[in-house]
Short mmCIF file of C-alpha atoms in Angstrom, two decimals:
data_model
loop_
_atom_site.label_atom_id
_atom_site.label_comp_id
_atom_site.label_asym_id
_atom_site.label_seq_id
_atom_site.Cartn_x
_atom_site.Cartn_y
_atom_site.Cartn_z
CA MET A 1 217.04 169.23 119.70
CA VAL A 2 214.89 166.84 117.63
CA GLU A 3 212.75 169.09 115.14
CA GLY A 4 209.19 169.90 116.50
CA VAL A 5 210.15 168.77 119.93
CA GLN A 6 210.26 171.05 122.76
CA ILE A 7 210.97 170.41 126.40
CA HIS A 8 209.33 172.91 128.73
CA SER A 9 210.91 172.29 132.08
CA SER A 10 214.61 172.56 133.22
CA GLN A 11 213.92 170.13 136.33
CA ALA A 12 216.01 167.03 136.86
CA LYS A 13 218.61 168.17 134.33
CA GLU A 14 221.09 165.39 134.74
CA ALA A 15 218.10 162.67 134.11
CA GLN A 16 217.06 164.90 131.17
CA GLN A 17 220.46 164.30 129.47
CA GLN A 18 220.21 160.60 130.36
CA ILE A 19 216.60 159.98 129.22
CA LEU A 20 215.75 162.77 126.89
CA THR A 21 218.54 161.69 124.46
CA GLU A 22 218.17 162.59 120.74
CA ASP A 23 217.19 159.18 119.64
CA ALA A 24 214.59 158.76 122.18
CA LEU A 25 212.88 162.16 121.78
CA LYS A 26 212.73 160.94 117.82
CA PHE A 27 211.13 157.67 118.52
CA LEU A 28 208.60 159.64 120.90
CA ALA A 29 207.82 162.10 118.09
CA ALA A 30 207.31 159.31 115.73
CA LEU A 31 204.63 157.80 118.29
CA HIS A 32 202.88 161.05 118.86
CA ARG A 33 202.70 161.91 115.11
CA THR A 34 201.15 158.47 114.27
CA PHE A 35 198.90 157.76 117.25
CA GLU A 36 197.79 161.07 118.64
CA SER A 37 194.55 161.57 116.54
CA THR A 38 193.43 158.34 117.29
CA ARG A 39 193.89 158.93 121.28
CA GLN A 40 192.02 162.00 121.01
CA ASN A 41 189.32 160.50 119.07
CA LEU A 42 188.92 157.57 121.48
CA LEU A 43 188.68 160.26 124.42
CA VAL A 44 185.64 162.22 122.50
CA ALA A 45 184.36 158.83 122.24
CA ARG A 46 184.25 158.19 126.17
CA GLU A 47 182.76 161.48 126.42
CA THR A 48 179.73 160.39 124.04
CA ALA A 49 179.51 157.19 125.74
CA GLN A 50 178.88 159.13 129.15
CA GLN A 51 176.21 161.09 127.87
CA ARG A 52 174.26 158.01 126.48
CA LEU A 53 174.92 156.64 130.33
CA ASP A 54 173.33 159.82 131.70
CA ALA A 55 170.22 159.65 129.24
CA GLY A 56 169.69 156.35 130.87
CA GLN A 57 171.20 153.81 128.77
CA GLN A 58 172.38 150.47 130.35
CA LEU A 59 175.71 149.02 129.99
CA ASP A 60 175.61 145.72 128.51
CA PHE A 61 178.07 143.37 126.58
CA PRO A 62 178.58 144.61 123.11
CA ALA A 63 176.28 143.24 120.48
CA GLU A 64 179.07 143.92 117.39
CA THR A 65 181.60 141.82 119.31
CA ALA A 66 179.42 138.79 120.30
CA HIS A 67 181.11 136.68 117.71
CA ILE A 68 184.65 137.36 119.50
CA ARG A 69 183.38 136.44 122.81
CA ALA A 70 181.74 133.07 121.40
CA ASP A 71 184.59 131.81 119.51
CA PRO A 72 186.50 129.23 121.42
CA SER A 73 189.52 128.93 118.96
CA TRP A 74 191.57 132.20 119.66
CA LEU A 75 193.83 132.16 122.86
CA CYS A 76 196.50 134.73 123.91
CA ALA A 77 200.24 134.53 123.85
CA PRO A 78 201.85 132.12 126.12
CA PRO A 79 203.94 134.00 129.23
CA GLY A 80 207.05 135.76 128.53
CA PRO A 81 210.06 134.78 130.08
CA GLY A 82 209.77 134.98 133.82
CA LEU A 83 205.95 135.54 133.98
CA GLU A 84 205.57 131.94 133.97
CA ASP A 85 204.99 132.30 138.01
CA ARG A 86 203.05 135.34 139.46
CA ARG A 87 201.98 134.12 142.76
CA VAL A 88 202.77 137.46 144.43
CA GLU A 89 203.69 141.00 142.90
CA ILE A 90 204.79 143.70 144.94
CA THR A 91 203.72 147.25 143.95
CA GLY A 92 205.06 150.62 144.54
CA PRO A 93 206.77 153.66 143.14
CA THR A 94 209.94 154.19 141.46
CA ASP A 95 212.16 155.97 143.91
CA ARG A 96 215.63 154.41 144.24
CA LYS A 97 215.06 152.84 147.60
CA MET A 98 211.74 151.39 147.11
CA VAL A 99 213.00 149.78 143.57
CA VAL A 100 215.90 147.96 145.34
CA ASN A 101 213.61 146.89 148.30
CA ALA A 102 210.96 145.66 146.03
CA LEU A 103 213.01 143.82 143.80
CA ASN A 104 214.99 141.95 146.78
CA SER A 105 211.64 141.56 148.42
CA GLY A 106 211.10 137.84 147.91
CA THR A 107 208.20 138.24 145.39
CA LYS A 108 208.12 136.96 142.01
CA THR A 109 207.42 140.19 140.11
CA PHE A 110 207.62 143.77 141.16
CA MET A 111 205.22 146.35 139.35
CA ALA A 112 206.84 149.42 139.33
CA ASP A 113 204.19 152.28 139.43
CA PHE A 114 204.47 155.39 137.47
CA GLU A 115 200.93 155.98 137.81
CA ASP A 116 198.64 155.79 141.24
CA ALA A 117 201.23 155.43 143.33
CA ASN A 118 203.43 158.28 141.72
CA SER A 119 203.13 161.99 141.91
CA PRO A 120 204.08 162.93 138.11
CA THR A 121 206.45 165.77 138.73
CA PHE A 122 208.92 166.05 135.90
CA ALA A 123 211.88 164.93 138.60
CA ASN A 124 209.85 161.89 139.68
CA MET A 125 209.15 160.67 136.10
CA LEU A 126 212.55 161.05 134.67
CA ASN A 127 214.25 159.97 137.97
CA GLY A 128 212.14 156.95 137.94
CA GLN A 129 213.34 156.12 134.54
CA VAL A 130 216.91 156.31 135.42
CA ASN A 131 216.13 154.08 138.32
CA LEU A 132 214.70 151.24 136.33
CA ARG A 133 217.38 151.51 133.64
CA ASP A 134 220.00 151.23 136.29
CA ALA A 135 218.08 148.42 137.86
CA ILE A 136 217.59 146.42 134.64
CA ARG A 137 221.46 146.79 134.33
CA ARG A 138 222.32 145.78 137.97
CA GLN A 139 223.61 149.13 138.32
CA ILE A 140 221.20 150.42 141.04
CA ASP A 141 223.42 149.88 144.28
CA PHE A 142 223.66 152.94 146.47
CA GLU A 143 224.22 154.07 150.14
CA SER A 144 222.19 156.56 151.78
CA GLY A 145 222.17 157.53 155.40
CA GLY A 146 224.80 154.92 156.21
CA LYS A 147 223.11 152.27 154.95
CA SER A 148 223.87 150.27 151.51
CA TYR A 149 221.17 149.13 149.01
CA LYS A 150 222.20 146.41 146.66
CA LEU A 151 220.19 144.23 144.66
CA LYS A 152 220.61 140.30 145.64
CA GLU A 153 221.27 137.42 143.24
CA ASN A 154 217.76 136.53 141.20
CA PRO A 155 215.59 139.47 142.34
CA ALA A 156 211.96 139.88 141.06
CA VAL A 157 210.84 140.24 137.30
CA LEU A 158 210.14 143.76 136.70
CA ILE A 159 206.72 144.60 135.49
CA VAL A 160 206.10 148.37 134.91
CA ARG A 161 202.88 150.23 135.41
CA LEU A 162 204.85 152.45 133.73
CA ALA A 163 202.22 154.50 131.28
CA ARG A 164 199.59 156.62 132.56
CA GLY A 165 196.06 156.67 131.27
CA TRP A 166 195.22 157.60 127.92
CA HIS A 167 193.29 160.40 129.27
CA LEU A 168 196.63 162.25 130.65
CA ASP A 169 198.95 164.89 128.67
CA GLU A 170 202.25 165.25 129.44
CA PRO A 171 202.70 169.07 129.28
CA ARG A 172 206.25 169.47 129.76
CA VAL A 173 207.07 167.92 126.44
CA THR A 174 205.45 169.07 123.13
CA VAL A 175 205.55 167.78 119.43
CA ASP A 176 204.42 169.99 116.86
CA ASN A 177 203.16 172.66 119.56
CA THR A 178 200.91 169.90 121.10
CA PRO A 179 201.38 168.13 124.40
CA VAL A 180 202.47 164.69 124.14
CA SER A 181 200.37 161.78 125.52
CA ALA A 182 201.46 160.65 129.03
CA SER A 183 200.70 157.37 128.19
CA LEU A 184 203.19 157.61 125.01
CA PHE A 185 205.88 159.48 126.86
CA ASP A 186 206.23 156.97 129.79
CA PHE A 187 206.27 153.84 127.52
CA ALA A 188 208.36 155.41 124.77
CA LEU A 189 211.02 156.24 127.26
CA TYR A 190 211.55 153.08 129.08
CA PHE A 191 210.73 150.66 125.77
CA PHE A 192 213.18 152.53 123.81
CA HIS A 193 216.15 152.70 126.65
CA ASN A 194 215.45 149.28 128.05
CA ALA A 195 213.53 146.65 125.68
CA HIS A 196 216.58 145.26 123.89
CA GLU A 197 218.70 145.07 127.47
CA LEU A 198 215.65 143.42 128.82
CA VAL A 199 215.60 140.63 126.25
CA ARG A 200 219.34 139.94 126.38
CA ARG A 201 219.17 139.44 130.12
CA GLY A 202 216.25 136.64 129.51
CA SER A 203 213.00 138.71 130.46
CA GLY A 204 211.32 141.21 128.28
CA PRO A 205 209.52 144.68 128.18
CA TYR A 206 206.53 143.96 130.33
CA PHE A 207 203.62 146.45 131.41
CA TYR A 208 200.45 146.99 133.05
CA LEU A 209 197.91 149.21 131.27
CA PRO A 210 195.67 151.19 133.09
CA LYS A 211 192.19 153.15 132.97
CA MET A 212 191.23 151.73 129.39
CA GLU A 213 187.23 151.84 128.89
CA HIS A 214 187.10 150.16 125.29
CA TYR A 215 188.40 147.62 123.42
CA LEU A 216 189.38 150.05 120.69
CA GLU A 217 191.86 151.73 123.38
CA ALA A 218 193.29 148.21 123.74
CA ARG A 219 193.70 148.41 120.21
CA LEU A 220 195.56 151.56 119.89
CA TRP A 221 198.03 149.84 122.50
CA ASN A 222 198.46 146.82 120.10
CA ASP A 223 199.14 149.11 117.40
CA VAL A 224 201.48 151.10 119.53
CA PHE A 225 203.35 147.77 120.51
CA ASN A 226 203.77 146.64 116.88
CA PHE A 227 204.96 150.24 115.51
CA SER A 228 207.60 150.30 118.42
CA GLN A 229 208.80 147.01 118.09
CA SER A 230 209.44 147.36 114.08
CA TYR A 231 211.01 150.66 115.19
CA ILE A 232 213.61 149.05 117.19
CA GLY A 233 214.13 145.99 115.27
CA MET A 234 212.46 143.78 117.81
CA PRO A 235 209.99 140.76 116.93
CA HIS A 236 206.61 141.37 117.09
CA GLY A 237 204.77 139.72 120.20
CA THR A 238 207.94 140.27 122.52
CA ILE A 239 206.10 142.87 124.38
CA ARG A 240 203.68 141.43 127.37
CA ALA A 241 200.95 143.66 128.68
CA THR A 242 198.67 142.97 131.64
CA VAL A 243 195.54 145.03 131.54
CA LEU A 244 194.03 146.42 134.57
CA ILE A 245 189.98 146.34 134.60
CA GLU A 246 189.65 149.01 136.61
CA THR A 247 186.52 150.99 134.61
CA LEU A 248 183.00 149.71 134.65
CA PRO A 249 182.84 149.84 130.82
CA ALA A 250 185.97 147.86 130.41
CA ALA A 251 184.50 144.84 132.72
CA PHE A 252 181.61 144.60 129.95
CA GLN A 253 184.43 144.14 127.31
CA MET A 254 187.10 141.82 128.82
CA GLU A 255 187.45 139.16 126.13
CA GLU A 256 187.37 142.07 123.49
CA ILE A 257 190.35 143.78 125.10
CA LEU A 258 192.28 140.27 125.40
CA PHE A 259 191.49 139.76 121.65
CA GLU A 260 192.91 143.15 120.94
CA LEU A 261 196.27 142.42 122.68
CA ARG A 262 196.06 138.66 122.07
CA THR A 263 199.65 138.66 120.67
CA HIS A 264 200.78 140.70 123.56
CA SER A 265 198.79 139.90 126.50
CA ALA A 266 200.08 138.61 129.86
CA GLY A 267 196.47 138.53 131.53
CA LEU A 268 193.99 140.87 133.35
CA ASN A 269 194.07 142.28 136.69
CA CYS A 270 191.35 143.41 139.30
CA GLY A 271 191.76 147.08 139.90
CA ARG A 272 189.33 147.05 142.54
CA TRP A 273 189.63 150.75 144.06
CA ASP A 274 189.52 152.45 140.79
CA TYR A 275 186.89 150.29 139.77
CA ILE A 276 184.61 151.53 142.52
CA PHE A 277 185.43 154.86 141.59
CA SER A 278 184.31 154.01 138.05
CA PHE A 279 181.09 152.50 139.17
CA ILE A 280 180.28 155.70 140.77
CA LYS A 281 181.57 157.86 138.10
CA ARG A 282 179.86 156.15 135.23
CA ARG A 283 176.60 155.91 137.15
CA ARG A 284 176.39 159.24 137.96
CA ALA A 285 172.99 160.21 136.92
CA ASP A 286 171.68 157.00 138.66
CA ARG A 287 170.49 157.48 142.22
CA SER A 288 170.25 154.01 142.81
CA ALA A 289 174.03 153.58 142.54
CA VAL A 290 174.83 155.70 145.72
CA LEU A 291 176.91 153.63 147.58
CA PRO A 292 177.68 153.60 151.56
CA ASP A 293 180.86 154.15 153.45
CA ARG A 294 184.06 153.07 151.56
CA LYS A 295 184.93 150.40 154.28
CA ASP A 296 181.48 148.81 153.39
CA VAL A 297 182.37 148.31 149.60
CA THR A 298 183.92 145.09 150.04
CA MET A 299 185.21 142.53 147.42
CA GLU A 300 182.29 140.42 148.68
CA VAL A 301 179.38 143.13 147.64
CA GLY A 302 177.44 142.02 144.52
CA PHE A 303 178.67 143.92 141.68
CA MET A 304 182.33 143.60 143.03
CA ASP A 305 181.91 139.54 143.25
CA ALA A 306 180.62 139.41 139.69
CA TYR A 307 183.42 141.33 138.32
CA VAL A 308 186.22 139.22 140.04
CA ARG A 309 184.28 135.81 138.79
CA LEU A 310 183.80 137.09 135.09
CA LEU A 311 187.57 138.32 135.15
CA ILE A 312 188.69 134.84 136.21
CA GLN A 313 186.77 132.74 133.91
CA THR A 314 187.62 135.04 130.93
CA CYS A 315 191.31 134.93 131.86
CA HIS A 316 191.39 131.22 132.24
CA LYS A 317 189.07 130.69 129.10
CA ARG A 318 191.84 132.59 126.87
CA ARG A 319 194.76 130.63 129.04
CA VAL A 320 196.31 134.00 130.64
CA ALA A 321 197.16 135.06 134.03
CA ALA A 322 193.98 136.54 136.48
CA MET A 323 195.61 138.51 138.98
CA GLY A 324 193.90 139.63 142.19
CA GLY A 325 194.19 143.08 143.50
CA MET A 326 195.57 145.10 146.31
CA SER A 327 195.38 144.68 150.07
CA ALA A 328 195.83 148.18 151.40
CA GLN A 329 196.84 147.07 154.88
CA ILE A 330 200.52 147.30 155.91
CA PRO A 331 202.29 146.17 158.82
CA ILE A 332 201.46 148.07 162.21
CA LYS A 333 204.72 148.74 164.35
CA ASN A 334 204.70 148.60 168.19
CA ASP A 335 201.46 147.21 168.52
CA PRO A 336 201.05 143.54 168.07
CA LYS A 337 197.61 143.42 168.73
CA ALA A 338 196.61 145.66 165.87
CA ASN A 339 199.16 144.28 163.50
CA GLU A 340 197.87 140.82 164.06
CA ILE A 341 193.98 142.25 163.23
CA ALA A 342 195.59 144.02 160.06
CA MET A 343 197.35 140.91 159.05
CA ALA A 344 194.19 138.77 159.41
CA LYS A 345 192.85 141.01 157.03
CA VAL A 346 195.22 140.24 154.48
CA ARG A 347 195.25 136.80 154.88
CA ALA A 348 191.45 136.46 154.47
CA ASP A 349 191.70 138.77 151.32
CA LYS A 350 194.33 136.46 149.76
CA LEU A 351 192.31 133.36 150.62
CA ARG A 352 189.17 134.76 148.88
CA GLU A 353 191.20 135.35 145.84
CA VAL A 354 193.05 132.02 145.69
CA THR A 355 189.79 130.14 146.35
CA ASN A 356 188.15 132.28 143.76
CA GLY A 357 190.66 130.98 141.21
CA HIS A 358 193.19 134.09 140.96
CA ASP A 359 196.35 133.01 139.66
CA GLY A 360 198.39 135.73 141.56
CA THR A 361 197.86 138.91 143.71
CA TRP A 362 199.28 142.24 144.64
CA ILE A 363 200.75 143.43 148.03
CA ALA A 364 202.02 146.87 149.11
CA HIS A 365 204.84 146.07 151.62
CA PRO A 366 207.94 143.26 151.45
CA LEU A 367 206.52 142.20 154.98
CA ILE A 368 203.30 140.80 153.75
CA ASN A 369 205.09 138.51 151.19
CA GLU A 370 205.22 135.64 153.55
CA ILE A 371 201.33 135.91 153.97
CA ALA A 372 200.42 136.01 150.68
CA MET A 373 202.98 133.43 149.42
CA GLU A 374 201.62 130.84 151.79
CA ILE A 375 197.85 131.30 150.69
CA PHE A 376 199.02 131.27 147.04
CA ASN A 377 200.94 127.88 147.41
CA LYS A 378 198.21 126.00 147.89
CA GLU A 379 184.53 126.89 135.96
CA ASP A 380 181.31 126.98 135.06
CA VAL A 381 180.84 131.00 135.56
CA LYS A 382 177.88 132.86 134.49
CA VAL A 383 177.71 136.43 134.97
CA ALA A 384 174.90 138.72 133.43
CA ALA A 385 175.11 142.34 132.84
CA ALA A 386 172.69 142.99 135.78
CA ASP A 387 175.25 141.21 138.37
CA LEU A 388 177.94 143.76 137.17
CA LEU A 389 175.60 146.49 137.77
CA ASN A 390 174.29 145.02 141.12
CA THR A 391 174.01 147.97 143.59
CA ASN A 392 172.53 145.86 146.74
CA VAL A 393 175.57 146.65 148.98
CA PRO A 394 175.11 146.24 152.61
CA GLY A 395 176.22 149.08 154.64
CA LYS A 396 175.33 152.70 156.01
CA ILE A 397 176.65 156.09 155.29
CA THR A 398 177.95 157.28 158.62
CA THR A 399 179.28 160.73 159.93
CA GLU A 400 182.63 158.44 160.30
CA GLY A 401 182.46 157.64 156.85
CA VAL A 402 182.13 161.29 155.74
CA ARG A 403 184.80 162.72 157.94
CA SER A 404 187.29 159.57 156.83
CA ASN A 405 186.54 160.55 153.03
CA VAL A 406 187.43 164.42 153.74
CA ALA A 407 190.71 163.42 155.45
CA THR A 408 191.58 160.82 153.03
CA SER A 409 190.77 163.08 149.82
CA LEU A 410 192.73 166.07 151.76
CA ALA A 411 195.74 164.26 152.72
CA TYR A 412 196.45 162.16 149.74
CA SER A 413 195.68 165.22 147.51
CA ALA A 414 198.02 167.55 149.26
CA ALA A 415 200.72 165.03 149.58
CA TRP A 416 200.38 164.43 145.76
CA LEU A 417 200.72 168.22 144.91
CA GLY A 418 203.99 167.84 147.11
CA GLY A 419 205.59 165.23 145.29
CA ASN A 420 204.44 162.14 146.93
CA GLY A 421 201.99 159.70 145.35
CA CYS A 422 201.71 157.09 147.86
CA ILE A 423 201.16 157.49 151.52
CA PRO A 424 200.36 155.42 154.45
CA LEU A 425 197.24 156.87 156.48
CA ASN A 426 195.40 154.85 159.14
CA TRP A 427 197.67 152.06 158.45
CA LEU A 428 196.46 151.68 154.89
CA MET A 429 198.36 152.27 151.85
CA GLU A 430 196.51 155.11 150.03
CA ASP A 431 196.90 155.94 146.32
CA ALA A 432 195.36 158.12 143.70
CA ALA A 433 192.46 155.50 143.41
CA THR A 434 191.30 155.54 146.94
CA ALA A 435 191.61 159.61 147.03
CA GLU A 436 189.22 159.28 143.57
CA ILE A 437 186.83 156.90 145.80
CA THR A 438 186.49 159.51 148.54
CA ARG A 439 186.16 162.58 146.18
CA ILE A 440 183.40 161.04 144.14
CA GLN A 441 181.70 159.61 146.96
CA LEU A 442 181.63 162.96 148.75
CA TRP A 443 180.34 164.54 145.44
CA GLN A 444 177.61 161.60 145.14
CA TRP A 445 176.24 162.00 148.83
CA VAL A 446 175.74 165.88 148.13
CA LYS A 447 174.19 165.34 144.68
CA TYR A 448 171.48 162.99 146.03
CA GLY A 449 170.87 164.56 149.43
CA MET A 450 171.93 161.57 151.25
CA ARG A 451 171.65 161.53 155.26
CA THR A 452 174.25 159.95 157.69
CA ALA A 453 172.33 156.78 159.37
CA ASP A 454 173.95 157.75 162.98
CA THR A 455 172.77 161.41 163.01
CA GLY A 456 170.48 161.86 160.42
CA GLU A 457 172.51 164.70 159.17
CA VAL A 458 171.83 165.89 155.33
CA ILE A 459 175.20 165.79 153.76
CA THR A 460 175.21 169.07 151.79
CA ALA A 461 178.16 171.17 150.11
CA ALA A 462 178.03 173.31 153.63
CA TYR A 463 178.59 170.25 155.74
CA VAL A 464 181.61 169.14 153.75
CA ASP A 465 182.90 172.76 153.71
CA GLN A 466 182.56 172.62 157.38
CA LEU A 467 184.58 169.22 157.71
CA VAL A 468 186.98 170.34 155.44
CA ASP A 469 187.75 173.64 157.53
CA GLU A 470 187.77 171.42 160.75
CA ILE A 471 189.96 168.79 159.29
CA ALA A 472 192.39 170.47 156.90
CA PRO A 473 194.58 172.16 159.61
CA THR A 474 194.92 168.88 161.48
CA LEU A 475 196.74 167.32 158.29
CA LYS A 476 199.64 169.60 158.19
CA SER A 477 202.92 167.35 158.29
CA ALA A 478 206.65 167.63 156.78
CA THR A 479 205.28 166.17 153.78
CA ILE A 480 201.86 167.94 153.62
CA THR A 481 202.10 171.83 153.49
CA GLU A 482 199.42 174.69 154.26
CA GLU A 483 199.86 175.86 150.74
CA ASN A 484 198.95 172.45 149.22
CA LEU A 485 196.25 171.93 151.76
CA ASP A 486 194.78 175.10 150.80
CA ILE A 487 194.41 174.32 147.11
CA VAL A 488 193.11 170.55 147.63
CA SER A 489 190.53 172.43 150.25
CA ARG A 490 189.56 174.66 147.64
CA TYR A 491 189.35 171.95 145.09
CA LEU A 492 187.00 169.57 147.36
CA LYS A 493 184.47 172.16 148.25
CA ALA A 494 184.39 172.90 144.33
CA GLN A 495 184.04 169.33 143.28
CA VAL A 496 181.15 168.54 145.66
CA ARG A 497 178.90 171.72 144.18
CA LYS A 498 179.62 170.69 140.73
CA GLU A 499 176.40 169.10 138.47
CA TRP A 500 178.97 166.56 137.41
CA PRO A 501 182.31 165.24 139.06
CA SER A 502 185.35 165.89 137.34
CA GLU A 503 186.82 162.80 135.39
CA PHE A 504 190.31 162.49 137.50
CA LEU A 505 191.27 164.76 139.80
CA THR A 506 195.31 163.98 138.68
CA SER A 507 194.02 165.61 135.58
CA ASP A 508 192.69 168.67 137.34
CA LEU A 509 195.65 169.11 139.58
CA MET A 510 198.32 168.18 137.07
CA GLY A 511 198.72 172.01 136.27
CA TYR A 512 200.08 172.82 139.15
CA LEU A 513 202.76 170.46 139.40
CA ALA A 514 203.63 171.35 135.81
CA VAL A 515 203.95 175.30 136.59
CA ARG A 516 205.90 174.25 139.40
CA ASP A 517 208.26 172.25 137.03
CA GLY A 518 208.63 175.63 134.96
CA CYS A 519 206.16 174.59 132.22
CA PRO A 520 204.48 177.67 130.71
CA ALA A 521 200.73 177.93 131.22
CA ALA A 522 200.23 177.95 127.53
CA TRP A 523 200.73 174.10 127.52
CA GLN A 524 198.20 173.46 130.71
CA ARG A 525 194.92 172.30 129.80
CA SER A 526 193.56 171.75 133.66
CA VAL A 527 195.08 174.52 135.77
CA LEU A 528 192.25 175.44 138.68
#
């Protein structure tokens, strides 16, 4: 065992032996000891920034970095090998079957998601690492239920949304009696085991980076990349990273984020669902920022359209890919008419993206690849700070919208506690981002005493309680247990009563996963 490093779970023993090797843990410990204090300082800075917003300060483009935005001379690195064409990327979790199907889907790239589409049980995290390691080495073929799963020739290029956000700990591994950063845990193990092999095979270590709120957080990632490349003897600039712009503060710092990562940048992505969540959360003290039903907050409304146009302009100015977002629709079996309507929504969404100037897009299901590829086979933008904060969103708060939010929040959160981080609900693929939107909208509507447009009902905590009690029993299934429904029902009832909403439900509920994995409560920061 590496000095100062402790593993606090016995789950996934075989995967532990393969992934948590002595040398890999030494690398993780080195990253932790070098960068943990900076991470903690940046998380404190987030809290301080939120306090300023609560006091009435408006977000704006930072004055101290105006010279970076005004300087036309700097550009980002060229695409890494295999990233020249990213017209369609499929996303999904890292279970073995999904990895094979996604790499075989015919899309240009596969974004393997350890974050929003994943429930971070220790087994999921470590077995996912094993699956990606095996896929890179073309050793992932397997049989299940009498069916053979084999990688085809020339599969999609692998990009890993591997690192969880800076805000999350990995409590099942401690260094010097402190939980390691979940971001560094995820990154370190993938990079250490696979970086040289990826380069040898003509690709490279490619990442999506989520949930950043400030360009200094991008600088921290760049420092981690340089340290890591030096540690394993790899030339600086080999790594490529695409940043998910999925927080409101980051939208005001896109150029600065690219600048910090310019030797490693592969572009920016519109993380649309998390962005809506962040828009509400960061403007929690602003009654004018109350939004209508989730279905009405489309990509065409003012603040979303401004965010997209600015992202595309920024990326093209700095010569990197401007990636579009996820269409949540999935094929509907046994109902051709409903499927036609769903696929028409996908087609319209992708046409909007390519018309706006996106270089590529995300899909959630292999059968949608043909639609997206057909669309993507086919600049003078001015966005002011006020455009990014525009709350003129047509739509209403309805009884059905409230009920839908309650059902989605409960069903997803309970499935997440059961080890499933990506579930289909009403023919939409839901992940942590959509669960966060539903939770924070319910909080916002209760906080500001909003009424439903169709019945005039005031949305109170008691009203949400009533809906939770009514809806929760109807959600039980093979993957959604009564125990987990009880936990998330109590959680949601508590959330709508808080003065301010929790930052992330995944942080709040992580303690349950860790305790079930055998991790001592001493290392839990967020057990309810």
